[in-house]
Amino acid sequence: SCYCDAGVSATIPLRNRPQGARLLEDAKGGDTVFASKLDRMFRSASDALNMSEIFLEKNINLVLCLSER
């Protein structure tokens, strides 16, 4: 599935965004979440740290697809 919160500021924590909340509800242990950039998922270090703990507890992998320019 693809989760995109178009027009929703990334300053809002992932779990408080409509599609972010849906992602967290849908994701199951063993799933992998891919994101194009860290700042598309999390705007603050504290949100990234908090969500990484949640992903770890749920056994959900996070892969950031970084491109070199």
mmCIF file with all atom_site columns, N, CA and C in Angstrom:
data_model
loop_
_atom_site.group_PDB
_atom_site.id
_atom_site.type_symbol
_atom_site.label_atom_id
_atom_site.label_alt_id
_atom_site.label_comp_id
_atom_site.label_asym_id
_atom_site.label_entity_id
_atom_site.label_seq_id
_atom_site.pdbx_PDB_ins_code
_atom_site.Cartn_x
_atom_site.Cartn_y
_atom_site.Cartn_z
_atom_site.occupancy
_atom_site.B_iso_or_equiv
_atom_site.pdbx_formal_charge
_atom_site.auth_seq_id
_atom_site.auth_comp_id
_atom_site.auth_asym_id
_atom_site.auth_atom_id
_atom_site.pdbx_PDB_model_num
ATOM 1   N N  . SER A 1 1  ? 0.836  -1.184 0.000  1.00 0.00 ? 1  SER A N  1
ATOM 2   C CA . SER A 1 1  ? 0.000  0.000  0.000  1.00 0.00 ? 1  SER A CA 1
ATOM 3   C C  . SER A 1 1  ? 0.874  1.239  0.000  1.00 0.00 ? 1  SER A C  1
ATOM 4   N N  . CYS A 1 2  ? 0.325  2.321  -0.445 1.00 0.00 ? 2  CYS A N  1
ATOM 5   C CA . CYS A 1 2  ? 1.011  3.600  -0.477 1.00 0.00 ? 2  CYS A CA 1
ATOM 6   C C  . CYS A 1 2  ? 0.250  4.566  0.431  1.00 0.00 ? 2  CYS A C  1
ATOM 7   N N  . TYR A 1 3  ? 0.984  5.261  1.284  1.00 0.00 ? 3  TYR A N  1
ATOM 8   C CA . TYR A 1 3  ? 0.384  6.204  2.224  1.00 0.00 ? 3  TYR A CA 1
ATOM 9   C C  . TYR A 1 3  ? 0.972  7.579  1.944  1.00 0.00 ? 3  TYR A C  1
ATOM 10  N N  . CYS A 1 4  ? 0.139  8.527  1.559  1.00 0.00 ? 4  CYS A N  1
ATOM 11  C CA . CYS A 1 4  ? 0.612  9.858  1.197  1.00 0.00 ? 4  CYS A CA 1
ATOM 12  C C  . CYS A 1 4  ? -0.305 10.906 1.807  1.00 0.00 ? 4  CYS A C  1
ATOM 13  N N  . ASP A 1 5  ? 0.254  11.781 2.615  1.00 0.00 ? 5  ASP A N  1
ATOM 14  C CA . ASP A 1 5  ? -0.512 12.871 3.222  1.00 0.00 ? 5  ASP A CA 1
ATOM 15  C C  . ASP A 1 5  ? -0.230 14.165 2.462  1.00 0.00 ? 5  ASP A C  1
ATOM 16  N N  . ALA A 1 6  ? -0.666 14.223 1.220  1.00 0.00 ? 6  ALA A N  1
ATOM 17  C CA . ALA A 1 6  ? -0.457 15.414 0.392  1.00 0.00 ? 6  ALA A CA 1
ATOM 18  C C  . ALA A 1 6  ? -1.120 16.626 1.052  1.00 0.00 ? 6  ALA A C  1
ATOM 19  N N  . GLY A 1 7  ? -0.361 17.687 1.146  1.00 0.00 ? 7  GLY A N  1
ATOM 20  C CA . GLY A 1 7  ? -0.899 18.917 1.709  1.00 0.00 ? 7  GLY A CA 1
ATOM 21  C C  . GLY A 1 7  ? -0.900 18.964 3.226  1.00 0.00 ? 7  GLY A C  1
ATOM 22  N N  . VAL A 1 8  ? -0.423 17.903 3.872  1.00 0.00 ? 8  VAL A N  1
ATOM 23  C CA . VAL A 1 8  ? -0.353 17.869 5.329  1.00 0.00 ? 8  VAL A CA 1
ATOM 24  C C  . VAL A 1 8  ? 1.102  18.095 5.726  1.00 0.00 ? 8  VAL A C  1
ATOM 25  N N  . SER A 1 9  ? 1.331  19.058 6.583  1.00 0.00 ? 9  SER A N  1
ATOM 26  C CA . SER A 1 9  ? 2.679  19.410 6.986  1.00 0.00 ? 9  SER A CA 1
ATOM 27  C C  . SER A 1 9  ? 3.369  18.265 7.719  1.00 0.00 ? 9  SER A C  1
ATOM 28  N N  . ALA A 1 10 ? 4.640  18.050 7.374  1.00 0.00 ? 10 ALA A N  1
ATOM 29  C CA . ALA A 1 10 ? 5.436  17.030 8.063  1.00 0.00 ? 10 ALA A CA 1
ATOM 30  C C  . ALA A 1 10 ? 5.805  17.476 9.476  1.00 0.00 ? 10 ALA A C  1
ATOM 31  N N  . THR A 1 11 ? 5.460  18.721 9.836  1.00 0.00 ? 11 THR A N  1
ATOM 32  C CA . THR A 1 11 ? 5.699  19.157 11.215 1.00 0.00 ? 11 THR A CA 1
ATOM 33  C C  . THR A 1 11 ? 4.724  18.485 12.167 1.00 0.00 ? 11 THR A C  1
ATOM 34  N N  . ILE A 1 12 ? 3.662  17.913 11.619 1.00 0.00 ? 12 ILE A N  1
ATOM 35  C CA . ILE A 1 12 ? 2.692  17.161 12.422 1.00 0.00 ? 12 ILE A CA 1
ATOM 36  C C  . ILE A 1 12 ? 3.256  15.761 12.616 1.00 0.00 ? 12 ILE A C  1
ATOM 37  N N  . PRO A 1 13 ? 3.311  15.269 13.840 1.00 0.00 ? 13 PRO A N  1
ATOM 38  C CA . PRO A 1 13 ? 3.847  13.918 14.066 1.00 0.00 ? 13 PRO A CA 1
ATOM 39  C C  . PRO A 1 13 ? 3.150  12.879 13.183 1.00 0.00 ? 13 PRO A C  1
ATOM 40  N N  . LEU A 1 14 ? 3.899  11.899 12.741 1.00 0.00 ? 14 LEU A N  1
ATOM 41  C CA . LEU A 1 14 ? 3.390  10.872 11.825 1.00 0.00 ? 14 LEU A CA 1
ATOM 42  C C  . LEU A 1 14 ? 2.076  10.271 12.315 1.00 0.00 ? 14 LEU A C  1
ATOM 43  N N  . ARG A 1 15 ? 1.999  9.918  13.573 1.00 0.00 ? 15 ARG A N  1
ATOM 44  C CA . ARG A 1 15 ? 0.786  9.250  14.086 1.00 0.00 ? 15 ARG A CA 1
ATOM 45  C C  . ARG A 1 15 ? -0.430 10.162 14.123 1.00 0.00 ? 15 ARG A C  1
ATOM 46  N N  . ASN A 1 16 ? -0.231 11.488 13.981 1.00 0.00 ? 16 ASN A N  1
ATOM 47  C CA . ASN A 1 16 ? -1.341 12.442 13.992 1.00 0.00 ? 16 ASN A CA 1
ATOM 48  C C  . ASN A 1 16 ? -1.780 12.863 12.593 1.00 0.00 ? 16 ASN A C  1
ATOM 49  N N  . ARG A 1 17 ? -1.110 12.361 11.567 1.00 0.00 ? 17 ARG A N  1
ATOM 50  C CA . ARG A 1 17 ? -1.509 12.638 10.187 1.00 0.00 ? 17 ARG A CA 1
ATOM 51  C C  . ARG A 1 17 ? -2.484 11.553 9.740  1.00 0.00 ? 17 ARG A C  1
ATOM 52  N N  . PRO A 1 18 ? -3.459 11.877 8.904  1.00 0.00 ? 18 PRO A N  1
ATOM 53  C CA . PRO A 1 18 ? -4.456 10.869 8.505  1.00 0.00 ? 18 PRO A CA 1
ATOM 54  C C  . PRO A 1 18 ? -3.837 9.584  7.947  1.00 0.00 ? 18 PRO A C  1
ATOM 55  N N  . GLN A 1 19 ? -2.949 9.709  6.970  1.00 0.00 ? 19 GLN A N  1
ATOM 56  C CA . GLN A 1 19 ? -2.352 8.513  6.366  1.00 0.00 ? 19 GLN A CA 1
ATOM 57  C C  . GLN A 1 19 ? -1.279 7.906  7.263  1.00 0.00 ? 19 GLN A C  1
ATOM 58  N N  . GLY A 1 20 ? -0.626 8.720  8.066  1.00 0.00 ? 20 GLY A N  1
ATOM 59  C CA . GLY A 1 20 ? 0.349  8.193  9.013  1.00 0.00 ? 20 GLY A CA 1
ATOM 60  C C  . GLY A 1 20 ? -0.315 7.294  10.034 1.00 0.00 ? 20 GLY A C  1
ATOM 61  N N  . ALA A 1 21 ? -1.465 7.735  10.527 1.00 0.00 ? 21 ALA A N  1
ATOM 62  C CA . ALA A 1 21 ? -2.223 6.917  11.485 1.00 0.00 ? 21 ALA A CA 1
ATOM 63  C C  . ALA A 1 21 ? -2.688 5.620  10.821 1.00 0.00 ? 21 ALA A C  1
ATOM 64  N N  . ARG A 1 22 ? -3.109 5.723  9.562  1.00 0.00 ? 22 ARG A N  1
ATOM 65  C CA . ARG A 1 22 ? -3.551 4.534  8.830  1.00 0.00 ? 22 ARG A CA 1
ATOM 66  C C  . ARG A 1 22 ? -2.382 3.559  8.637  1.00 0.00 ? 22 ARG A C  1
ATOM 67  N N  . LEU A 1 23 ? -1.205 4.098  8.296  1.00 0.00 ? 23 LEU A N  1
ATOM 68  C CA . LEU A 1 23 ? -0.008 3.270  8.146  1.00 0.00 ? 23 LEU A CA 1
ATOM 69  C C  . LEU A 1 23 ? 0.275  2.511  9.432  1.00 0.00 ? 23 LEU A C  1
ATOM 70  N N  . LEU A 1 24 ? 0.243  3.211  10.550 1.00 0.00 ? 24 LEU A N  1
ATOM 71  C CA . LEU A 1 24 ? 0.528  2.559  11.833 1.00 0.00 ? 24 LEU A CA 1
ATOM 72  C C  . LEU A 1 24 ? -0.518 1.517  12.195 1.00 0.00 ? 24 LEU A C  1
ATOM 73  N N  . GLU A 1 25 ? -1.745 1.744  11.801 1.00 0.00 ? 25 GLU A N  1
ATOM 74  C CA . GLU A 1 25 ? -2.813 0.779  12.065 1.00 0.00 ? 25 GLU A CA 1
ATOM 75  C C  . GLU A 1 25 ? -2.673 -0.453 11.176 1.00 0.00 ? 25 GLU A C  1
ATOM 76  N N  . ASP A 1 26 ? -2.297 -0.237 9.919  1.00 0.00 ? 26 ASP A N  1
ATOM 77  C CA . ASP A 1 26 ? -2.213 -1.325 8.948  1.00 0.00 ? 26 ASP A CA 1
ATOM 78  C C  . ASP A 1 26 ? -0.952 -2.174 9.090  1.00 0.00 ? 26 ASP A C  1
ATOM 79  N N  . ALA A 1 27 ? 0.153  -1.564 9.490  1.00 0.00 ? 27 ALA A N  1
ATOM 80  C CA . ALA A 1 27 ? 1.440  -2.263 9.527  1.00 0.00 ? 27 ALA A CA 1
ATOM 81  C C  . ALA A 1 27 ? 1.433  -3.368 10.581 1.00 0.00 ? 27 ALA A C  1
ATOM 82  N N  . LYS A 1 28 ? 1.941  -4.497 10.188 1.00 0.00 ? 28 LYS A N  1
ATOM 83  C CA . LYS A 1 28 ? 2.018  -5.661 11.063 1.00 0.00 ? 28 LYS A CA 1
ATOM 84  C C  . LYS A 1 28 ? 3.476  -6.087 11.220 1.00 0.00 ? 28 LYS A C  1
ATOM 85  N N  . GLY A 1 29 ? 3.748  -6.876 12.227 1.00 0.00 ? 29 GLY A N  1
ATOM 86  C CA . GLY A 1 29 ? 5.087  -7.386 12.453 1.00 0.00 ? 29 GLY A CA 1
ATOM 87  C C  . GLY A 1 29 ? 5.653  -8.056 11.219 1.00 0.00 ? 29 GLY A C  1
ATOM 88  N N  . GLY A 1 30 ? 6.886  -7.731 10.888 1.00 0.00 ? 30 GLY A N  1
ATOM 89  C CA . GLY A 1 30 ? 7.527  -8.287 9.706  1.00 0.00 ? 30 GLY A CA 1
ATOM 90  C C  . GLY A 1 30 ? 7.381  -7.421 8.471  1.00 0.00 ? 30 GLY A C  1
ATOM 91  N N  . ASP A 1 31 ? 6.469  -6.432 8.499  1.00 0.00 ? 31 ASP A N  1
ATOM 92  C CA . ASP A 1 31 ? 6.301  -5.516 7.369  1.00 0.00 ? 31 ASP A CA 1
ATOM 93  C C  . ASP A 1 31 ? 7.497  -4.583 7.267  1.00 0.00 ? 31 ASP A C  1
ATOM 94  N N  . THR A 1 32 ? 7.694  -4.040 6.089  1.00 0.00 ? 32 THR A N  1
ATOM 95  C CA . THR A 1 32 ? 8.738  -3.051 5.863  1.00 0.00 ? 32 THR A CA 1
ATOM 96  C C  . THR A 1 32 ? 8.101  -1.791 5.310  1.00 0.00 ? 32 THR A C  1
ATOM 97  N N  . VAL A 1 33 ? 8.446  -0.657 5.907  1.00 0.00 ? 33 VAL A N  1
ATOM 98  C CA . VAL A 1 33 ? 7.975  0.650  5.463  1.00 0.00 ? 33 VAL A CA 1
ATOM 99  C C  . VAL A 1 33 ? 9.126  1.315  4.711  1.00 0.00 ? 33 VAL A C  1
ATOM 100 N N  . PHE A 1 34 ? 8.846  1.764  3.488  1.00 0.00 ? 34 PHE A N  1
ATOM 101 C CA . PHE A 1 34 ? 9.831  2.477  2.683  1.00 0.00 ? 34 PHE A CA 1
ATOM 102 C C  . PHE A 1 34 ? 9.452  3.946  2.630  1.00 0.00 ? 34 PHE A C  1
ATOM 103 N N  . ALA A 1 35 ? 10.435 4.819  2.786  1.00 0.00 ? 35 ALA A N  1
ATOM 104 C CA . ALA A 1 35 ? 10.203 6.259  2.684  1.00 0.00 ? 35 ALA A CA 1
ATOM 105 C C  . ALA A 1 35 ? 11.282 6.859  1.791  1.00 0.00 ? 35 ALA A C  1
ATOM 106 N N  . SER A 1 36 ? 10.894 7.865  1.016  1.00 0.00 ? 36 SER A N  1
ATOM 107 C CA . SER A 1 36 ? 11.851 8.474  0.086  1.00 0.00 ? 36 SER A CA 1
ATOM 108 C C  . SER A 1 36 ? 12.901 9.300  0.812  1.00 0.00 ? 36 SER A C  1
ATOM 109 N N  . LYS A 1 37 ? 12.536 9.898  1.931  1.00 0.00 ? 37 LYS A N  1
ATOM 110 C CA . LYS A 1 37 ? 13.476 10.725 2.687  1.00 0.00 ? 37 LYS A CA 1
ATOM 111 C C  . LYS A 1 37 ? 13.047 10.745 4.148  1.00 0.00 ? 37 LYS A C  1
ATOM 112 N N  . LEU A 1 38 ? 14.014 10.886 5.026  1.00 0.00 ? 38 LEU A N  1
ATOM 113 C CA . LEU A 1 38 ? 13.721 10.945 6.454  1.00 0.00 ? 38 LEU A CA 1
ATOM 114 C C  . LEU A 1 38 ? 12.758 12.082 6.776  1.00 0.00 ? 38 LEU A C  1
ATOM 115 N N  . ASP A 1 39 ? 12.962 13.253 6.155  1.00 0.00 ? 39 ASP A N  1
ATOM 116 C CA . ASP A 1 39 ? 12.103 14.400 6.474  1.00 0.00 ? 39 ASP A CA 1
ATOM 117 C C  . ASP A 1 39 ? 10.708 14.308 5.868  1.00 0.00 ? 39 ASP A C  1
ATOM 118 N N  . ARG A 1 40 ? 10.435 13.280 5.078  1.00 0.00 ? 40 ARG A N  1
ATOM 119 C CA . ARG A 1 40 ? 9.063  13.037 4.603  1.00 0.00 ? 40 ARG A CA 1
ATOM 120 C C  . ARG A 1 40 ? 8.277  12.280 5.665  1.00 0.00 ? 40 ARG A C  1
ATOM 121 N N  . MET A 1 41 ? 8.994  11.504 6.469  1.00 0.00 ? 41 MET A N  1
ATOM 122 C CA . MET A 1 41 ? 8.341  10.728 7.532  1.00 0.00 ? 41 MET A CA 1
ATOM 123 C C  . MET A 1 41 ? 8.299  11.499 8.840  1.00 0.00 ? 41 MET A C  1
ATOM 124 N N  . PHE A 1 42 ? 9.430  12.145 9.169  1.00 0.00 ? 42 PHE A N  1
ATOM 125 C CA . PHE A 1 42 ? 9.570  12.791 10.472 1.00 0.00 ? 42 PHE A CA 1
ATOM 126 C C  . PHE A 1 42 ? 10.188 14.164 10.290 1.00 0.00 ? 42 PHE A C  1
ATOM 127 N N  . ARG A 1 43 ? 9.675  15.156 10.954 1.00 0.00 ? 43 ARG A N  1
ATOM 128 C CA . ARG A 1 43 ? 10.260 16.484 10.869 1.00 0.00 ? 43 ARG A CA 1
ATOM 129 C C  . ARG A 1 43 ? 11.213 16.739 12.028 1.00 0.00 ? 43 ARG A C  1
ATOM 130 N N  . SER A 1 44 ? 10.966 16.079 13.143 1.00 0.00 ? 44 SER A N  1
ATOM 131 C CA . SER A 1 44 ? 11.824 16.321 14.304 1.00 0.00 ? 44 SER A CA 1
ATOM 132 C C  . SER A 1 44 ? 12.527 15.032 14.714 1.00 0.00 ? 44 SER A C  1
ATOM 133 N N  . ALA A 1 45 ? 13.660 15.208 15.348 1.00 0.00 ? 45 ALA A N  1
ATOM 134 C CA . ALA A 1 45 ? 14.408 14.050 15.842 1.00 0.00 ? 45 ALA A CA 1
ATOM 135 C C  . ALA A 1 45 ? 13.612 13.304 16.900 1.00 0.00 ? 45 ALA A C  1
ATOM 136 N N  . SER A 1 46 ? 12.876 14.030 17.721 1.00 0.00 ? 46 SER A N  1
ATOM 137 C CA . SER A 1 46 ? 12.100 13.365 18.778 1.00 0.00 ? 46 SER A CA 1
ATOM 138 C C  . SER A 1 46 ? 10.987 12.502 18.185 1.00 0.00 ? 46 SER A C  1
ATOM 139 N N  . ASP A 1 47 ? 10.341 12.965 17.116 1.00 0.00 ? 47 ASP A N  1
ATOM 140 C CA . ASP A 1 47 ? 9.301  12.159 16.466 1.00 0.00 ? 47 ASP A CA 1
ATOM 141 C C  . ASP A 1 47 ? 9.934  10.925 15.820 1.00 0.00 ? 47 ASP A C  1
ATOM 142 N N  . ALA A 1 48 ? 11.091 11.091 15.176 1.00 0.00 ? 48 ALA A N  1
ATOM 143 C CA . ALA A 1 48 ? 11.776 9.957  14.558 1.00 0.00 ? 48 ALA A CA 1
ATOM 144 C C  . ALA A 1 48 ? 12.167 8.924  15.604 1.00 0.00 ? 48 ALA A C  1
ATOM 145 N N  . LEU A 1 49 ? 12.676 9.381  16.733 1.00 0.00 ? 49 LEU A N  1
ATOM 146 C CA . LEU A 1 49 ? 13.074 8.471  17.800 1.00 0.00 ? 49 LEU A CA 1
ATOM 147 C C  . LEU A 1 49 ? 11.866 7.742  18.386 1.00 0.00 ? 49 LEU A C  1
ATOM 148 N N  . ASN A 1 50 ? 10.802 8.481  18.645 1.00 0.00 ? 50 ASN A N  1
ATOM 149 C CA . ASN A 1 50 ? 9.579  7.893  19.187 1.00 0.00 ? 50 ASN A CA 1
ATOM 150 C C  . ASN A 1 50 ? 9.005  6.849  18.228 1.00 0.00 ? 50 ASN A C  1
ATOM 151 N N  . MET A 1 51 ? 8.922  7.188  16.942 1.00 0.00 ? 51 MET A N  1
ATOM 152 C CA . MET A 1 51 ? 8.354  6.257  15.971 1.00 0.00 ? 51 MET A CA 1
ATOM 153 C C  . MET A 1 51 ? 9.269  5.055  15.756 1.00 0.00 ? 51 MET A C  1
ATOM 154 N N  . SER A 1 52 ? 10.590 5.256  15.833 1.00 0.00 ? 52 SER A N  1
ATOM 155 C CA . SER A 1 52 ? 11.480 4.110  15.670 1.00 0.00 ? 52 SER A CA 1
ATOM 156 C C  . SER A 1 52 ? 11.287 3.114  16.806 1.00 0.00 ? 52 SER A C  1
ATOM 157 N N  . GLU A 1 53 ? 10.998 3.605  17.996 1.00 0.00 ? 53 GLU A N  1
ATOM 158 C CA . GLU A 1 53 ? 10.696 2.712  19.128 1.00 0.00 ? 53 GLU A CA 1
ATOM 159 C C  . GLU A 1 53 ? 9.402  1.942  18.872 1.00 0.00 ? 53 GLU A C  1
ATOM 160 N N  . ILE A 1 54 ? 8.398  2.616  18.343 1.00 0.00 ? 54 ILE A N  1
ATOM 161 C CA . ILE A 1 54 ? 7.122  1.956  18.031 1.00 0.00 ? 54 ILE A CA 1
ATOM 162 C C  . ILE A 1 54 ? 7.334  0.902  16.945 1.00 0.00 ? 54 ILE A C  1
ATOM 163 N N  . PHE A 1 55 ? 8.081  1.256  15.885 1.00 0.00 ? 55 PHE A N  1
ATOM 164 C CA . PHE A 1 55 ? 8.364  0.293  14.823 1.00 0.00 ? 55 PHE A CA 1
ATOM 165 C C  . PHE A 1 55 ? 9.112  -0.913 15.388 1.00 0.00 ? 55 PHE A C  1
ATOM 166 N N  . LEU A 1 56 ? 10.080 -0.668 16.252 1.00 0.00 ? 56 LEU A N  1
ATOM 167 C CA . LEU A 1 56 ? 10.859 -1.748 16.862 1.00 0.00 ? 56 LEU A CA 1
ATOM 168 C C  . LEU A 1 56 ? 9.961  -2.668 17.684 1.00 0.00 ? 56 LEU A C  1
ATOM 169 N N  . GLU A 1 57 ? 9.087  -2.082 18.504 1.00 0.00 ? 57 GLU A N  1
ATOM 170 C CA . GLU A 1 57 ? 8.171  -2.873 19.332 1.00 0.00 ? 57 GLU A CA 1
ATOM 171 C C  . GLU A 1 57 ? 7.237  -3.718 18.476 1.00 0.00 ? 57 GLU A C  1
ATOM 172 N N  . LYS A 1 58 ? 6.808  -3.178 17.317 1.00 0.00 ? 58 LYS A N  1
ATOM 173 C CA . LYS A 1 58 ? 5.886  -3.888 16.432 1.00 0.00 ? 58 LYS A CA 1
ATOM 174 C C  . LYS A 1 58 ? 6.608  -4.777 15.423 1.00 0.00 ? 58 LYS A C  1
ATOM 175 N N  . ASN A 1 59 ? 7.977  -4.795 15.482 1.00 0.00 ? 59 ASN A N  1
ATOM 176 C CA . ASN A 1 59 ? 8.773  -5.566 14.532 1.00 0.00 ? 59 ASN A CA 1
ATOM 177 C C  . ASN A 1 59 ? 8.522  -5.118 13.092 1.00 0.00 ? 59 ASN A C  1
ATOM 178 N N  . ILE A 1 60 ? 8.481  -3.800 12.887 1.00 0.00 ? 60 ILE A N  1
ATOM 179 C CA . ILE A 1 60 ? 8.294  -3.203 11.568 1.00 0.00 ? 60 ILE A CA 1
ATOM 180 C C  . ILE A 1 60 ? 9.622  -2.580 11.147 1.00 0.00 ? 60 ILE A C  1
ATOM 181 N N  . ASN A 1 61 ? 10.069 -2.919 9.944  1.00 0.00 ? 61 ASN A N  1
ATOM 182 C CA . ASN A 1 61 ? 11.330 -2.379 9.422  1.00 0.00 ? 61 ASN A CA 1
ATOM 183 C C  . ASN A 1 61 ? 11.079 -1.040 8.732  1.00 0.00 ? 61 ASN A C  1
ATOM 184 N N  . LEU A 1 62 ? 12.043 -0.139 8.819  1.00 0.00 ? 62 LEU A N  1
ATOM 185 C CA . LEU A 1 62 ? 11.978 1.149  8.131  1.00 0.00 ? 62 LEU A CA 1
ATOM 186 C C  . LEU A 1 62 ? 13.180 1.260  7.216  1.00 0.00 ? 62 LEU A C  1
ATOM 187 N N  . VAL A 1 63 ? 12.921 1.512  5.928  1.00 0.00 ? 63 VAL A N  1
ATOM 188 C CA . VAL A 1 63 ? 13.980 1.667  4.935  1.00 0.00 ? 63 VAL A CA 1
ATOM 189 C C  . VAL A 1 63 ? 13.838 3.057  4.323  1.00 0.00 ? 63 VAL A C  1
ATOM 190 N N  . LEU A 1 64 ? 14.905 3.831  4.387  1.00 0.00 ? 64 LEU A N  1
ATOM 191 C CA . LEU A 1 64 ? 14.935 5.144  3.762  1.00 0.00 ? 64 LEU A CA 1
ATOM 192 C C  . LEU A 1 64 ? 15.675 5.025  2.438  1.00 0.00 ? 64 LEU A C  1
ATOM 193 N N  . CYS A 1 65 ? 15.014 5.416  1.366  1.00 0.00 ? 65 CYS A N  1
ATOM 194 C CA . CYS A 1 65 ? 15.594 5.329  0.023  1.00 0.00 ? 65 CYS A CA 1
ATOM 195 C C  . CYS A 1 65 ? 16.240 6.672  -0.301 1.00 0.00 ? 65 CYS A C  1
ATOM 196 N N  . LEU A 1 66 ? 17.529 6.745  -0.070 1.00 0.00 ? 66 LEU A N  1
ATOM 197 C CA . LEU A 1 66 ? 18.257 7.990  -0.298 1.00 0.00 ? 66 LEU A CA 1
ATOM 198 C C  . LEU A 1 66 ? 18.879 7.979  -1.678 1.00 0.00 ? 66 LEU A C  1
ATOM 199 N N  . SER A 1 67 ? 18.832 9.128  -2.339 1.00 0.00 ? 67 SER A N  1
ATOM 200 C CA . SER A 1 67 ? 19.469 9.235  -3.650 1.00 0.00 ? 67 SER A CA 1
ATOM 201 C C  . SER A 1 67 ? 20.592 10.248 -3.574 1.00 0.00 ? 67 SER A C  1
ATOM 202 N N  . GLU A 1 68 ? 21.667 9.974  -4.279 1.00 0.00 ? 68 GLU A N  1
ATOM 203 C CA . GLU A 1 68 ? 22.787 10.898 -4.339 1.00 0.00 ? 68 GLU A CA 1
ATOM 204 C C  . GLU A 1 68 ? 22.568 11.858 -5.487 1.00 0.00 ? 68 GLU A C  1
ATOM 205 N N  . ARG A 1 69 ? 22.987 13.096 -5.261 1.00 0.00 ? 69 ARG A N  1
ATOM 206 C CA . ARG A 1 69 ? 22.852 14.096 -6.331 1.00 0.00 ? 69 ARG A CA 1
ATOM 207 C C  . ARG A 1 69 ? 24.182 14.559 -6.777 1.00 0.00 ? 69 ARG A C  1
#
